[in-house]
Amino acid sequence: MNASKTLGEIAQRIGGEVEGDVHAVVGGVASLESAGKTQLSYFASPRYRKALLGTRALAVLARKDAPPVEGMNWIRVPNPALAFAQVAAWFHPRAPRPPGTDASARIHPSAQVHPSACIMANVFIDKGAVIGAHSVLFPGVFIGEGVVLGESCWVYPNVVLMEGVVVGHRVTLHAGVVLGADGFGYAFDAEQKAHVKIPQVGIVRIEDDVEVGAGTCIDRATTGETVIGRGTKIDNLVQIGHNVHIGPLGLICGQVGIAGSVKVGAGVVLAGQVGIADHLTIGNRVMVSAQTGIGRDVEDGAQVSGYSGFRHVDWLKFMLSAHKLPELLKEISRLKRRLEELEKKEDP
Amino acid sequence: MNASKTLGEIAQRIGGEVEGDVHAVVGGVASLESAGKTQLSYFASPRYRKALLGTRALAVLARKDAPPVEGMNWIRVPNPALAFAQVAAWFHPRAPRPPGTDASARIHPSAQVHPSACIMANVFIDKGAVIGAHSVLFPGVFIGEGVVLGESCWVYPNVVLMEGVVVGHRVTLHAGVVLGADGFGYAFDAEQKAHVKIPQVGIVRIEDDVEVGAGTCIDRATTGETVIGRGTKIDNLVQIGHNVHIGPLGLICGQVGIAGSVKVGAGVVLAGQVGIADHLTIGNRVMVSAQTGIGRDVEDGAQVSGYSGFRHVDWLKFMLSAHKLPELLKEISRLKRRLEELEKKEDP
Amino acid sequence: MNASKTLGEIAQRIGGEVEGDVHAVVGGVASLESAGKTQLSYFASPRYRKALLGTRALAVLARKDAPPVEGMNWIRVPNPALAFAQVAAWFHPRAPRPPGTDASARIHPSAQVHPSACIMANVFIDKGAVIGAHSVLFPGVFIGEGVVLGESCWVYPNVVLMEGVVVGHRVTLHAGVVLGADGFGYAFDAEQKAHVKIPQVGIVRIEDDVEVGAGTCIDRATTGETVIGRGTKIDNLVQIGHNVHIGPLGLICGQVGIAGSVKVGAGVVLAGQVGIADHLTIGNRVMVSAQTGIGRDVEDGAQVSGYSGFRHVDWLKFMLSAHKLPELLKEISRLKRRLEELEKKEDP
């Protein structure tokens, strides 16, 4: 953690405005709940009102309209979460890794590793691969034949990039990520009684500024490319099938599964454990609730939820109704009996 | 990629029949969408009719009854996907790996590694393990004590085979697969207030021609065996519990979870994110839709879908009805009021 | 496997009582289904009655009230599963690993590795890390800067502990586990059109006697700690987000996903593929059925099931009703028509 800074210095750097003691010295950053009395926190949503009122933080990044707190120091900013991200990065810069290649790394003579890259112990780099400037490869990383990795990428321990994978600049791959394993494609041979493998000879292409969470697998295309668009962020243990194309600036949460050949637009948010069936098209800015299963195309801007991808508002109505269903069945029986009584009276 | 071939040569090799220019030279294979004008593609389902009509491919593998396309070259075959698999393998044979053991591999003196096997950097092979002819172990693979790996297996980077695991011939294990980690078994000790581990002392046995996707975990049996049957194909990030038995020729898609002691028959298809509760029996040729949760035994040949394993046709009916449920609740109230009106008139 | 023992010796050791031949010699342990005629098994639930009646086991650990079996030898115990765990551990003690550090391990000079620890090939231990007595690190393990690993921990191949992670005593981490990858946190910068990373600078803390299954990922906190409580057992491919706190003695089954900042109480059971949305509080002793999605807080002792976390009993009622829903829609239409008939007669 870097040296302390005053509220005034911080506000100046991020373009905020101090309400309170501009000379107060900030020793670090923390969430509202965990902040100690020298720490700076942030308030980004009414959902955390209770935490705001109970925080011991020295100061809070917040919009003008945050609830008042007795004696609090504020830095007023239009986007508190963004401001917090910037201040936290200032206090906790990523520790640089010295350039150079560990003696135990196994690098093919035809591979090109930029001299400013850091190649740690037991890294394996195969024929013709290219590693860009300032990129860092942690121990146990495997770089297959012909892989191209851009500049300033961080590739954490035991990540595997199979042959031909192309990765842009400033990409982060967390531990255990697998890019470019074979897609899941077979043709059944009824005579031989065997699933015959369809060779998976395409690649995976990761655009700039993508981050991929631990254990996530992104399969190579059957032919052509599987693509993750610029600035998209993917969480842990996500499965992305062959020939999937994901647009820029998406957020894909933990354990999502996307089957083969799905096209996902720009700025899409998929919450945890969502599943998308193969060959579908998901429009731009679509938001999908956790665990939703999507079985048909989704238009731009839609919010979808629940089994088989209800529209979000319809799913909420359904779930409310669902709780009443057992009682409903009884009600129908009662109505039926009363109707029978009436009918008997009519036609005795 | 190998040298070019004419349509005539290809048709002869796979037993198909050319309609069009038998001398046209094919430079490679691709999907209908991505094929360039020298490439061969395939049309396997009416679902891809639009892609067929729009393709730039030089020629298409298709059945006789495919929709006509102006000026297209065809190779007529009974099973286009299978033919495509064969042609693609011809154009893209798996690059052979030279036999021999890398100096950095750590091999126990009592292990037997066939001289035709390829053991790459930083592979670890423990006591008494056996590696068959022509098998390839990529960097970072761990082979536990007493493991038996058959012939012509491909074991990709950082795969882990714990002690005693038995693998047949022509098995492919993608990056990060874990075979033989402990099953999840504990007994609660109320006095000590502790979950006491039930030792997991069985093994995993993988039969011939199985393929296991990246990151998939198959647990060892408590006692006895966890078994994956001949020719079954498993996708990425699948979890298979202790003592599960899966029959031959199954297809198990991404992120499926199968709890302990489940028996799965032959030729079963489990779509993505399916879950099966412990100790159940799933018959032969069962097909299960994506995200289905199975909580009871399933008979041979059944198609099941949705929460708690509806029969597929019932689930479709339910989902259609579900959309109408909120309106239904209102309708019931209206009927009730009308009935009350009538009853009042009858007995004023 | 150790030498044989008599039923009498085993009963004495675990505090059970033999019914049958105290001198019978037990050669090992096995499940009811797989036991051979020299093996000891156990009967813990009426669910396995059929297996009990068909078993070939020499003897069975069971409560007094187990169904009678002709000619069976019994060891009567109050908790058969617990007794089985103890006997199995006696027959199958974990093979000890010799202390010492493999020459290929890369250990930073400032790291402290206890001389009784076993550090296998290609392990990487970064600056200032501490490895406790009798701990075993398998090949390919990565230990980040400042990690503290307690005594008698088993860390299986290719496990990754990122910087600052703290692990207690007697913790088992199965192959491919990732502790301390970054949590999934971004703030959107509308001007730059980018998801800006919120630095994840907290840690993961694993308390004593925890076991973590293969491929499971537990993210570091944004600030503060992600905590797994004493004696909690976690299965394979589970995703646990930043700042999650899980109480002691939980059981978390395969492929569960827990989003950021969730608090889970003591003794909670989460069945396979359960998902919990962020910032929720799950009480003590809560039991959650497989695939349940939890979208709101759950009180102590509750059983929850199904989509959006129904109370378990309500979900069962709903699922029963759900099967009747399509028929219900038709019934409503019929009732409506009959009502219309009656109304016409009343007011013609």
mmCIF file of N, CA and C in Angstrom, chain A residues 17-65:
data_model
loop_
_atom_site.group_PDB
_atom_site.id
_atom_site.type_symbol
_atom_site.label_atom_id
_atom_site.label_comp_id
_atom_site.label_asym_id
_atom_site.label_seq_id
_atom_site.Cartn_x
_atom_site.Cartn_y
_atom_site.Cartn_z
ATOM 1 N N GLU A 17 -15.309 16.826 -4.964
ATOM 2 C CA GLU A 17 -15.378 18.022 -4.126
ATOM 3 C C GLU A 17 -15.510 17.574 -2.672
ATOM 4 N N VAL A 18 -14.616 18.072 -1.819
ATOM 5 C CA VAL A 18 -14.667 17.660 -0.417
ATOM 6 C C VAL A 18 -15.737 18.442 0.336
ATOM 7 N N GLU A 19 -16.538 17.723 1.122
ATOM 8 C CA GLU A 19 -17.369 18.358 2.164
ATOM 9 C C GLU A 19 -16.847 17.841 3.477
ATOM 10 N N GLY A 20 -16.192 18.688 4.254
ATOM 11 C CA GLY A 20 -15.591 18.251 5.516
ATOM 12 C C GLY A 20 -14.144 18.681 5.559
ATOM 13 N N ASP A 21 -13.314 17.848 6.158
ATOM 14 C CA ASP A 21 -11.930 18.218 6.470
ATOM 15 C C ASP A 21 -10.999 17.865 5.310
ATOM 16 N N VAL A 22 -10.623 18.859 4.502
ATOM 17 C CA VAL A 22 -9.774 18.578 3.334
ATOM 18 C C VAL A 22 -8.401 18.083 3.745
ATOM 19 N N HIS A 23 -7.994 18.326 4.988
ATOM 20 C CA HIS A 23 -6.661 17.925 5.434
ATOM 21 C C HIS A 23 -6.657 16.536 6.082
ATOM 22 N N ALA A 24 -7.815 15.954 6.276
ATOM 23 C CA ALA A 24 -7.891 14.612 6.881
ATOM 24 C C ALA A 24 -7.043 13.646 6.050
ATOM 25 N N VAL A 25 -6.284 12.797 6.727
ATOM 26 C CA VAL A 25 -5.332 11.917 6.038
ATOM 27 C C VAL A 25 -5.930 10.517 5.889
ATOM 28 N N VAL A 26 -6.016 10.064 4.654
ATOM 29 C CA VAL A 26 -6.606 8.760 4.339
ATOM 30 C C VAL A 26 -5.491 7.714 4.284
ATOM 31 N N GLY A 27 -5.673 6.619 5.033
ATOM 32 C CA GLY A 27 -4.647 5.576 5.081
ATOM 33 C C GLY A 27 -4.934 4.391 4.179
ATOM 34 N N GLY A 28 -6.123 4.384 3.562
ATOM 35 C CA GLY A 28 -6.447 3.239 2.700
ATOM 36 C C GLY A 28 -7.908 3.253 2.315
ATOM 37 N N VAL A 29 -8.334 2.212 1.622
ATOM 38 C CA VAL A 29 -9.723 2.124 1.166
ATOM 39 C C VAL A 29 -10.359 0.849 1.716
ATOM 40 N N ALA A 30 -11.674 0.868 1.889
ATOM 41 C CA ALA A 30 -12.387 -0.319 2.380
ATOM 42 C C ALA A 30 -13.871 -0.157 2.108
ATOM 43 N N SER A 31 -14.605 -1.254 2.205
ATOM 44 C CA SER A 31 -16.062 -1.196 2.083
ATOM 45 C C SER A 31 -16.646 -0.481 3.302
ATOM 46 N N LEU A 32 -17.886 -0.049 3.202
ATOM 47 C CA LEU A 32 -18.548 0.629 4.321
ATOM 48 C C LEU A 32 -18.505 -0.231 5.585
ATOM 49 N N GLU A 33 -18.771 -1.516 5.451
ATOM 50 C CA GLU A 33 -18.818 -2.406 6.614
ATOM 51 C C GLU A 33 -17.453 -2.598 7.259
ATOM 52 N N SER A 34 -16.414 -2.716 6.458
ATOM 53 C CA SER A 34 -15.132 -3.118 7.028
ATOM 54 C C SER A 34 -14.184 -1.937 7.246
ATOM 55 N N ALA A 35 -14.581 -0.742 6.820
ATOM 56 C CA ALA A 35 -13.655 0.393 6.903
ATOM 57 C C ALA A 35 -13.311 0.738 8.351
ATOM 58 N N GLY A 36 -12.049 0.982 8.620
ATOM 59 C CA GLY A 36 -11.603 1.530 9.895
ATOM 60 C C GLY A 36 -11.601 3.047 9.831
ATOM 61 N N LYS A 37 -11.205 3.690 10.941
ATOM 62 C CA LYS A 37 -11.435 5.135 11.022
ATOM 63 C C LYS A 37 -10.432 5.998 10.272
ATOM 64 N N THR A 38 -9.485 5.365 9.558
ATOM 65 C CA THR A 38 -8.621 6.156 8.677
ATOM 66 C C THR A 38 -8.915 5.850 7.210
ATOM 67 N N GLN A 39 -9.962 5.086 6.948
ATOM 68 C CA GLN A 39 -10.156 4.598 5.580
ATOM 69 C C GLN A 39 -11.269 5.321 4.824
ATOM 70 N N LEU A 40 -11.091 5.328 3.522
ATOM 71 C CA LEU A 40 -12.058 5.934 2.614
ATOM 72 C C LEU A 40 -12.950 4.833 2.039
ATOM 73 N N SER A 41 -14.264 5.081 2.033
ATOM 74 C CA SER A 41 -15.179 4.097 1.468
ATOM 75 C C SER A 41 -16.045 4.767 0.397
ATOM 76 N N TYR A 42 -17.086 4.049 -0.071
ATOM 77 C CA TYR A 42 -17.967 4.658 -1.074
ATOM 78 C C TYR A 42 -19.384 4.156 -0.897
ATOM 79 N N PHE A 43 -20.327 5.015 -1.315
ATOM 80 C CA PHE A 43 -21.752 4.712 -1.214
ATOM 81 C C PHE A 43 -22.341 4.866 -2.608
ATOM 82 N N ALA A 44 -22.733 3.722 -3.207
ATOM 83 C CA ALA A 44 -23.105 3.751 -4.625
ATOM 84 C C ALA A 44 -24.571 3.456 -4.873
ATOM 85 N N SER A 45 -25.304 2.991 -3.852
ATOM 86 C CA SER A 45 -26.689 2.588 -4.102
ATOM 87 C C SER A 45 -27.477 2.670 -2.794
ATOM 88 N N PRO A 46 -28.765 3.090 -2.884
ATOM 89 C CA PRO A 46 -29.625 3.159 -1.694
ATOM 90 C C PRO A 46 -29.676 1.818 -0.952
ATOM 91 N N ARG A 47 -29.367 0.731 -1.679
ATOM 92 C CA ARG A 47 -29.376 -0.606 -1.083
ATOM 93 C C ARG A 47 -28.429 -0.695 0.117
ATOM 94 N N TYR A 48 -27.411 0.169 0.149
ATOM 95 C CA TYR A 48 -26.410 0.074 1.217
ATOM 96 C C TYR A 48 -26.561 1.198 2.241
ATOM 97 N N ARG A 49 -27.765 1.770 2.328
ATOM 98 C CA ARG A 49 -28.043 2.872 3.241
ATOM 99 C C ARG A 49 -27.684 2.518 4.681
ATOM 100 N N LYS A 50 -28.071 1.318 5.108
ATOM 101 C CA LYS A 50 -27.824 0.905 6.491
ATOM 102 C C LYS A 50 -26.323 0.860 6.758
ATOM 103 N N ALA A 51 -25.574 0.313 5.811
ATOM 104 C CA ALA A 51 -24.120 0.237 5.977
ATOM 105 C C ALA A 51 -23.523 1.636 6.041
ATOM 106 N N LEU A 52 -24.081 2.567 5.272
ATOM 107 C CA LEU A 52 -23.576 3.949 5.286
ATOM 108 C C LEU A 52 -23.767 4.564 6.664
ATOM 109 N N LEU A 53 -24.964 4.370 7.228
ATOM 110 C CA LEU A 53 -25.260 4.978 8.531
ATOM 111 C C LEU A 53 -24.401 4.367 9.634
ATOM 112 N N GLY A 54 -23.967 3.129 9.464
ATOM 113 C CA GLY A 54 -23.184 2.454 10.514
ATOM 114 C C GLY A 54 -21.677 2.485 10.293
ATOM 115 N N THR A 55 -21.224 3.070 9.202
ATOM 116 C CA THR A 55 -19.794 2.939 8.889
ATOM 117 C C THR A 55 -18.899 3.756 9.833
ATOM 118 N N ARG A 56 -17.686 3.237 10.051
ATOM 119 C CA ARG A 56 -16.696 3.980 10.829
ATOM 120 C C ARG A 56 -15.687 4.689 9.924
ATOM 121 N N ALA A 57 -15.950 4.688 8.616
ATOM 122 C CA ALA A 57 -14.984 5.245 7.654
ATOM 123 C C ALA A 57 -14.682 6.707 7.954
ATOM 124 N N LEU A 58 -13.461 7.110 7.653
ATOM 125 C CA LEU A 58 -13.051 8.507 7.785
ATOM 126 C C LEU A 58 -13.832 9.392 6.821
ATOM 127 N N ALA A 59 -14.075 8.864 5.644
ATOM 128 C CA ALA A 59 -14.720 9.653 4.601
ATOM 129 C C ALA A 59 -15.376 8.702 3.608
ATOM 130 N N VAL A 60 -16.355 9.254 2.868
ATOM 131 C CA VAL A 60 -17.108 8.430 1.930
ATOM 132 C C VAL A 60 -17.238 9.155 0.591
ATOM 133 N N LEU A 61 -16.954 8.419 -0.488
ATOM 134 C CA LEU A 61 -17.222 8.897 -1.845
ATOM 135 C C LEU A 61 -18.710 8.717 -2.102
ATOM 136 N N ALA A 62 -19.419 9.794 -2.460
ATOM 137 C CA ALA A 62 -20.867 9.674 -2.647
ATOM 138 C C ALA A 62 -21.366 10.791 -3.542
ATOM 139 N N ARG A 63 -22.563 10.559 -4.124
ATOM 140 C CA ARG A 63 -23.213 11.626 -4.865
ATOM 141 C C ARG A 63 -23.745 12.666 -3.876
ATOM 142 N N LYS A 64 -24.139 13.819 -4.401
ATOM 143 C CA LYS A 64 -24.687 14.897 -3.577
ATOM 144 C C LYS A 64 -25.911 14.435 -2.782
ATOM 145 N N ASP A 65 -26.684 13.506 -3.375
ATOM 146 C CA ASP A 65 -27.973 13.147 -2.773
ATOM 147 C C ASP A 65 -27.892 11.979 -1.789
#
